[in-house]
PDB file of C-alpha atoms in Angstrom:
ATOM      1  CA  MET A 248      13.194  -3.467   5.051  1.00 58.00           C
ATOM      2  CA  ASN A 249       9.563  -4.409   5.434  1.00 89.00           C
ATOM      3  CA  ARG A 250       7.682  -2.884   2.524  1.00 96.00           C
ATOM      4  CA  ILE A 251       4.233  -3.681   3.942  1.00 97.00           C
ATOM      5  CA  GLU A 252       2.726  -2.144   7.050  1.00 97.00           C
ATOM      6  CA  VAL A 253      -0.666  -1.894   8.689  1.00 98.00           C
ATOM      7  CA  VAL A 254      -2.090   1.095  10.513  1.00 98.00           C
ATOM      8  CA  LYS A 255      -5.414   1.795  12.162  1.00 97.00           C
ATOM      9  CA  GLY A 256      -6.888   5.086  11.088  1.00 96.00           C
ATOM     10  CA  ASP A 257      -8.497   7.278   8.454  1.00 97.00           C
ATOM     11  CA  ILE A 258      -7.175   6.675   4.932  1.00 98.00           C
ATOM     12  CA  THR A 259      -8.020  10.257   3.930  1.00 97.00           C
ATOM     13  CA  LYS A 260      -5.314  11.493   6.349  1.00 97.00           C
ATOM     14  CA  ILE A 261      -2.473   9.205   5.175  1.00 97.00           C
ATOM     15  CA  THR A 262       0.355  10.892   3.251  1.00 98.00           C
ATOM     16  CA  VAL A 263       1.288   8.666   0.297  1.00 98.00           C
ATOM     17  CA  ASP A 264       1.708   8.937  -3.459  1.00 98.00           C
ATOM     18  CA  VAL A 265      -1.460   6.896  -4.123  1.00 98.00           C
ATOM     19  CA  VAL A 266      -4.572   6.357  -2.031  1.00 98.00           C
ATOM     20  CA  VAL A 267      -6.776   3.492  -3.191  1.00 98.00           C
ATOM     21  CA  ASN A 268     -10.520   4.024  -3.091  1.00 98.00           C
ATOM     22  CA  ALA A 269     -12.923   1.115  -2.699  1.00 97.00           C
ATOM     23  CA  ALA A 270     -15.235   2.606  -5.311  1.00 97.00           C
ATOM     24  CA  ASN A 271     -18.554   1.523  -6.705  1.00 94.00           C
ATOM     25  CA  SER A 272     -18.957   0.953 -10.436  1.00 95.00           C
ATOM     26  CA  SER A 273     -20.498   4.408 -10.987  1.00 95.00           C
ATOM     27  CA  LEU A 274     -17.260   6.070  -9.752  1.00 95.00           C
ATOM     28  CA  LEU A 275     -19.432   8.898  -8.408  1.00 92.00           C
ATOM     29  CA  GLY A 276     -18.952   8.342  -4.687  1.00 92.00           C
ATOM     30  CA  GLY A 277     -21.057   6.387  -2.244  1.00 89.00           C
ATOM     31  CA  GLY A 278     -20.945   5.293   1.365  1.00 89.00           C
ATOM     32  CA  GLY A 279     -18.098   4.094   3.538  1.00 91.00           C
ATOM     33  CA  VAL A 280     -14.532   4.728   2.403  1.00 94.00           C
ATOM     34  CA  ASP A 281     -15.739   5.767  -1.071  1.00 96.00           C
ATOM     35  CA  GLY A 282     -17.855   8.602   0.311  1.00 95.00           C
ATOM     36  CA  ALA A 283     -15.126   9.653   2.746  1.00 96.00           C
ATOM     37  CA  ILE A 284     -12.495   9.833  -0.015  1.00 97.00           C
ATOM     38  CA  HIS A 285     -14.799  11.782  -2.327  1.00 96.00           C
ATOM     39  CA  ARG A 286     -15.734  14.244   0.453  1.00 96.00           C
ATOM     40  CA  ALA A 287     -12.109  14.750   1.520  1.00 97.00           C
ATOM     41  CA  GLY A 288     -10.807  14.914  -2.063  1.00 97.00           C
ATOM     42  CA  GLY A 289     -13.311  17.551  -3.105  1.00 96.00           C
ATOM     43  CA  PRO A 290     -15.076  18.377  -6.382  1.00 96.00           C
ATOM     44  CA  GLU A 291     -11.966  17.914  -8.549  1.00 96.00           C
ATOM     45  CA  VAL A 292     -12.036  14.155  -7.839  1.00 97.00           C
ATOM     46  CA  LEU A 293     -15.728  13.826  -8.722  1.00 96.00           C
ATOM     47  CA  ASN A 294     -15.232  15.843 -11.926  1.00 96.00           C
ATOM     48  CA  GLU A 295     -12.399  13.559 -13.074  1.00 96.00           C
ATOM     49  CA  CYS A 296     -14.483  10.484 -12.206  1.00 97.00           C
ATOM     50  CA  ARG A 297     -17.338  11.898 -14.324  1.00 96.00           C
ATOM     51  CA  ASP A 298     -14.919  12.455 -17.219  1.00 96.00           C
ATOM     52  CA  ILE A 299     -13.671   8.851 -16.980  1.00 96.00           C
ATOM     53  CA  ARG A 300     -17.234   7.554 -16.854  1.00 95.00           C
ATOM     54  CA  ASN A 301     -18.200   9.613 -19.895  1.00 95.00           C
ATOM     55  CA  ARG A 302     -15.239   8.105 -21.783  1.00 95.00           C
ATOM     56  CA  GLN A 303     -15.465   4.464 -20.752  1.00 95.00           C
ATOM     57  CA  GLY A 304     -18.748   3.919 -18.911  1.00 94.00           C
ATOM     58  CA  LYS A 305     -18.873   2.303 -15.496  1.00 95.00           C
ATOM     59  CA  CYS A 306     -15.830   0.668 -13.937  1.00 96.00           C
ATOM     60  CA  LYS A 307     -16.047  -3.126 -13.893  1.00 97.00           C
ATOM     61  CA  THR A 308     -15.454  -5.230 -10.789  1.00 97.00           C
ATOM     62  CA  GLY A 309     -11.734  -5.875 -10.310  1.00 98.00           C
ATOM     63  CA  GLU A 310     -10.748  -3.008 -12.611  1.00 98.00           C
ATOM     64  CA  ALA A 311      -9.214   0.319 -11.587  1.00 98.00           C
ATOM     65  CA  VAL A 312      -8.908   3.910 -12.826  1.00 98.00           C
ATOM     66  CA  VAL A 313      -6.766   6.800 -11.607  1.00 98.00           C
ATOM     67  CA  THR A 314      -7.586  10.453 -10.849  1.00 98.00           C
ATOM     68  CA  THR A 315      -5.987  13.367  -9.087  1.00 97.00           C
ATOM     69  CA  ALA A 316      -6.167  13.219  -5.288  1.00 98.00           C
ATOM     70  CA  GLY A 317      -7.735  16.655  -4.995  1.00 97.00           C
ATOM     71  CA  ASN A 318      -7.428  17.855  -1.387  1.00 97.00           C
ATOM     72  CA  LEU A 319      -6.045  14.557  -0.023  1.00 98.00           C
ATOM     73  CA  PRO A 320      -2.400  14.389   1.183  1.00 97.00           C
ATOM     74  CA  ALA A 321      -1.640  12.179  -1.839  1.00 98.00           C
ATOM     75  CA  THR A 322      -0.873  12.734  -5.508  1.00 98.00           C
ATOM     76  CA  PHE A 323      -3.343  10.263  -7.027  1.00 98.00           C
ATOM     77  CA  ILE A 324      -6.408   8.226  -6.155  1.00 98.00           C
ATOM     78  CA  VAL A 325      -6.804   4.811  -7.715  1.00 98.00           C
ATOM     79  CA  HIS A 326     -10.493   3.896  -7.733  1.00 98.00           C
ATOM     80  CA  THR A 327     -11.094   0.142  -7.824  1.00 98.00           C
ATOM     81  CA  VAL A 328     -14.370  -1.764  -7.690  1.00 98.00           C
ATOM     82  CA  GLY A 329     -14.342  -4.710  -5.323  1.00 98.00           C
ATOM     83  CA  PRO A 330     -16.625  -7.715  -5.625  1.00 98.00           C
ATOM     84  CA  VAL A 331     -19.892  -8.039  -3.745  1.00 97.00           C
ATOM     85  CA  TRP A 332     -19.728 -11.246  -1.675  1.00 97.00           C
ATOM     86  CA  ASN A 333     -22.054 -13.947  -3.028  1.00 95.00           C
ATOM     87  CA  GLY A 334     -20.845 -16.857  -0.926  1.00 95.00           C
ATOM     88  CA  GLY A 335     -17.572 -17.222  -2.825  1.00 92.00           C
ATOM     89  CA  TYR A 336     -19.167 -18.846  -5.866  1.00 92.00           C
ATOM     90  CA  LYS A 337     -18.827 -15.923  -8.275  1.00 95.00           C
ATOM     91  CA  ASN A 338     -15.019 -15.683  -8.531  1.00 97.00           C
ATOM     92  CA  GLU A 339     -14.874 -13.182  -5.652  1.00 98.00           C
ATOM     93  CA  PRO A 340     -11.291 -14.026  -4.516  1.00 98.00           C
ATOM     94  CA  GLU A 341      -9.860 -13.569  -8.033  1.00 98.00           C
ATOM     95  CA  LEU A 342     -11.843 -10.352  -8.582  1.00 98.00           C
ATOM     96  CA  LEU A 343     -10.602  -9.004  -5.246  1.00 98.00           C
ATOM     97  CA  ALA A 344      -7.006  -9.941  -6.104  1.00 98.00           C
ATOM     98  CA  ASN A 345      -7.448  -8.079  -9.408  1.00 98.00           C
ATOM     99  CA  CYS A 346      -8.391  -4.941  -7.446  1.00 98.00           C
ATOM    100  CA  TYR A 347      -5.043  -5.026  -5.645  1.00 98.00           C
ATOM    101  CA  ARG A 348      -3.029  -6.016  -8.749  1.00 98.00           C
ATOM    102  CA  ASN A 349      -4.622  -3.410 -11.014  1.00 98.00           C
ATOM    103  CA  SER A 350      -4.245  -0.697  -8.363  1.00 98.00           C
ATOM    104  CA  LEU A 351      -0.559  -1.518  -7.908  1.00 98.00           C
ATOM    105  CA  ASN A 352       0.006  -1.544 -11.681  1.00 98.00           C
ATOM    106  CA  LEU A 353      -1.578   1.917 -12.023  1.00 98.00           C
ATOM    107  CA  ALA A 354       0.581   3.171  -9.130  1.00 98.00           C
ATOM    108  CA  VAL A 355       3.702   1.912 -10.925  1.00 98.00           C
ATOM    109  CA  GLU A 356       2.556   3.617 -14.162  1.00 98.00           C
ATOM    110  CA  LYS A 357       2.327   6.888 -12.199  1.00 98.00           C
ATOM    111  CA  ASN A 358       5.845   6.357 -10.750  1.00 98.00           C
ATOM    112  CA  ALA A 359       4.436   6.073  -7.236  1.00 98.00           C
ATOM    113  CA  GLU A 360       6.589   4.673  -4.455  1.00 98.00           C
ATOM    114  CA  THR A 361       3.964   4.600  -1.680  1.00 98.00           C
ATOM    115  CA  ILE A 362       0.378   3.355  -1.751  1.00 98.00           C
ATOM    116  CA  ALA A 363      -2.350   3.038   0.878  1.00 98.00           C
ATOM    117  CA  PHE A 364      -5.168   0.492   0.619  1.00 98.00           C
ATOM    118  CA  PRO A 365      -8.453   0.365   2.515  1.00 98.00           C
ATOM    119  CA  ASN A 366     -10.050  -3.002   3.300  1.00 97.00           C
ATOM    120  CA  ILE A 367     -11.695  -3.460  -0.111  1.00 98.00           C
ATOM    121  CA  SER A 368     -15.154  -5.115  -0.218  1.00 97.00           C
ATOM    122  CA  THR A 369     -15.381  -5.753   3.546  1.00 96.00           C
ATOM    123  CA  GLY A 370     -18.008  -3.085   4.261  1.00 93.00           C
ATOM    124  CA  ILE A 371     -21.387  -2.953   2.550  1.00 92.00           C
ATOM    125  CA  TYR A 372     -20.167  -5.448  -0.080  1.00 96.00           C
ATOM    126  CA  GLY A 373     -20.045  -8.070   2.666  1.00 96.00           C
ATOM    127  CA  TYR A 374     -16.781  -9.867   1.841  1.00 98.00           C
ATOM    128  CA  PRO A 375     -15.759 -11.783   4.989  1.00 98.00           C
ATOM    129  CA  LYS A 376     -12.886  -9.879   6.590  1.00 98.00           C
ATOM    130  CA  PRO A 377     -10.546 -12.860   7.206  1.00 98.00           C
ATOM    131  CA  GLY A 378     -10.756 -14.024   3.584  1.00 98.00           C
ATOM    132  CA  ALA A 379     -10.382 -10.507   2.203  1.00 98.00           C
ATOM    133  CA  ALA A 380      -7.302  -9.885   4.360  1.00 98.00           C
ATOM    134  CA  LYS A 381      -5.665 -13.123   3.144  1.00 98.00           C
ATOM    135  CA  VAL A 382      -6.296 -12.228  -0.513  1.00 98.00           C
ATOM    136  CA  ALA A 383      -5.014  -8.663   0.004  1.00 98.00           C
ATOM    137  CA  VAL A 384      -1.796  -9.634   1.775  1.00 98.00           C
ATOM    138  CA  ALA A 385      -1.009 -12.555  -0.563  1.00 98.00           C
ATOM    139  CA  THR A 386      -1.627 -10.466  -3.690  1.00 98.00           C
ATOM    140  CA  VAL A 387       0.467  -7.530  -2.482  1.00 98.00           C
ATOM    141  CA  ARG A 388       3.319  -9.820  -1.375  1.00 97.00           C
ATOM    142  CA  GLU A 389       3.300 -11.580  -4.735  1.00 97.00           C
ATOM    143  CA  PHE A 390       3.366  -8.233  -6.577  1.00 98.00           C
ATOM    144  CA  LEU A 391       6.238  -6.880  -4.490  1.00 97.00           C
ATOM    145  CA  GLU A 392       8.347 -10.002  -5.175  1.00 96.00           C
ATOM    146  CA  THR A 393       8.678  -8.954  -8.816  1.00 95.00           C
ATOM    147  CA  ASN A 394       8.395  -5.172  -8.518  1.00 94.00           C
ATOM    148  CA  GLU A 395      10.966  -2.959  -6.832  1.00 94.00           C
ATOM    149  CA  SER A 396       9.460   0.455  -7.624  1.00 95.00           C
ATOM    150  CA  ILE A 397       6.812   0.358  -4.885  1.00 97.00           C
ATOM    151  CA  LYS A 398       8.715   1.032  -1.667  1.00 97.00           C
ATOM    152  CA  LYS A 399       5.828   0.994   0.839  1.00 98.00           C
ATOM    153  CA  VAL A 400       2.328  -0.504   0.904  1.00 98.00           C
ATOM    154  CA  ILE A 401       0.153   0.554   3.813  1.00 98.00           C
ATOM    155  CA  PHE A 402      -3.050  -1.267   4.715  1.00 98.00           C
ATOM    156  CA  VAL A 403      -5.187   1.339   6.465  1.00 98.00           C
ATOM    157  CA  CYS A 404      -7.765  -0.318   8.702  1.00 97.00           C
ATOM    158  CA  PHE A 405     -10.724   1.649   9.990  1.00 93.00           C
ATOM    159  CA  ASP A 406     -11.830  -0.971  12.528  1.00 94.00           C
ATOM    160  CA  ASP A 407     -10.183  -3.195  15.139  1.00 96.00           C
ATOM    161  CA  ASP A 408     -11.238  -6.450  13.434  1.00 95.00           C
ATOM    162  CA  ASN A 409      -9.381  -5.691  10.203  1.00 96.00           C
ATOM    163  CA  TYR A 410      -6.412  -4.198  12.044  1.00 98.00           C
ATOM    164  CA  THR A 411      -5.976  -7.402  14.078  1.00 97.00           C
ATOM    165  CA  LEU A 412      -6.401  -9.646  11.015  1.00 97.00           C
ATOM    166  CA  TYR A 413      -3.768  -7.757   8.985  1.00 97.00           C
ATOM    167  CA  LYS A 414      -1.386  -7.454  11.937  1.00 97.00           C
ATOM    168  CA  ASN A 415      -1.532 -11.250  12.421  1.00 96.00           C
ATOM    169  CA  LEU A 416      -1.035 -11.960   8.688  1.00 95.00           C
ATOM    170  CA  LEU A 417       1.981  -9.671   8.510  1.00 94.00           C
TER     171      LEU A 417
END
């Protein structure tokens, strides 16, 4: 059974245990997928993000936190902060891999079997899509080799470029 799939669509409409949000460090919503997830999830998501921020401060790049999914067709949202692309000289690939690893680890802690990822860092953060796709697929494959509890990972691509890249890698 193939445990990884790719779909083209809107991540806020995907029914899974965990939806991953490409968050900013404030955790308070923003543009792109972050704004869409916050809008679709509703005020409960923002309130939990505020509580987390009040406890721990901002979320660091590569790290992840978990909240309720609010109005989304999921149980949880894992918010992870991807790296801003600086030419690849500031450890961006490792930080991006940490986003996927830490999100998967939180999903396992929550006994999730299904998880949906957006294309982290490829929007306003400017990470080149081909490189980001390679990091994402390699990191998820590596994780699944040693972890049986996650049954399905879905890469949800909003645009044709990412969809084609992931389709070809898988």
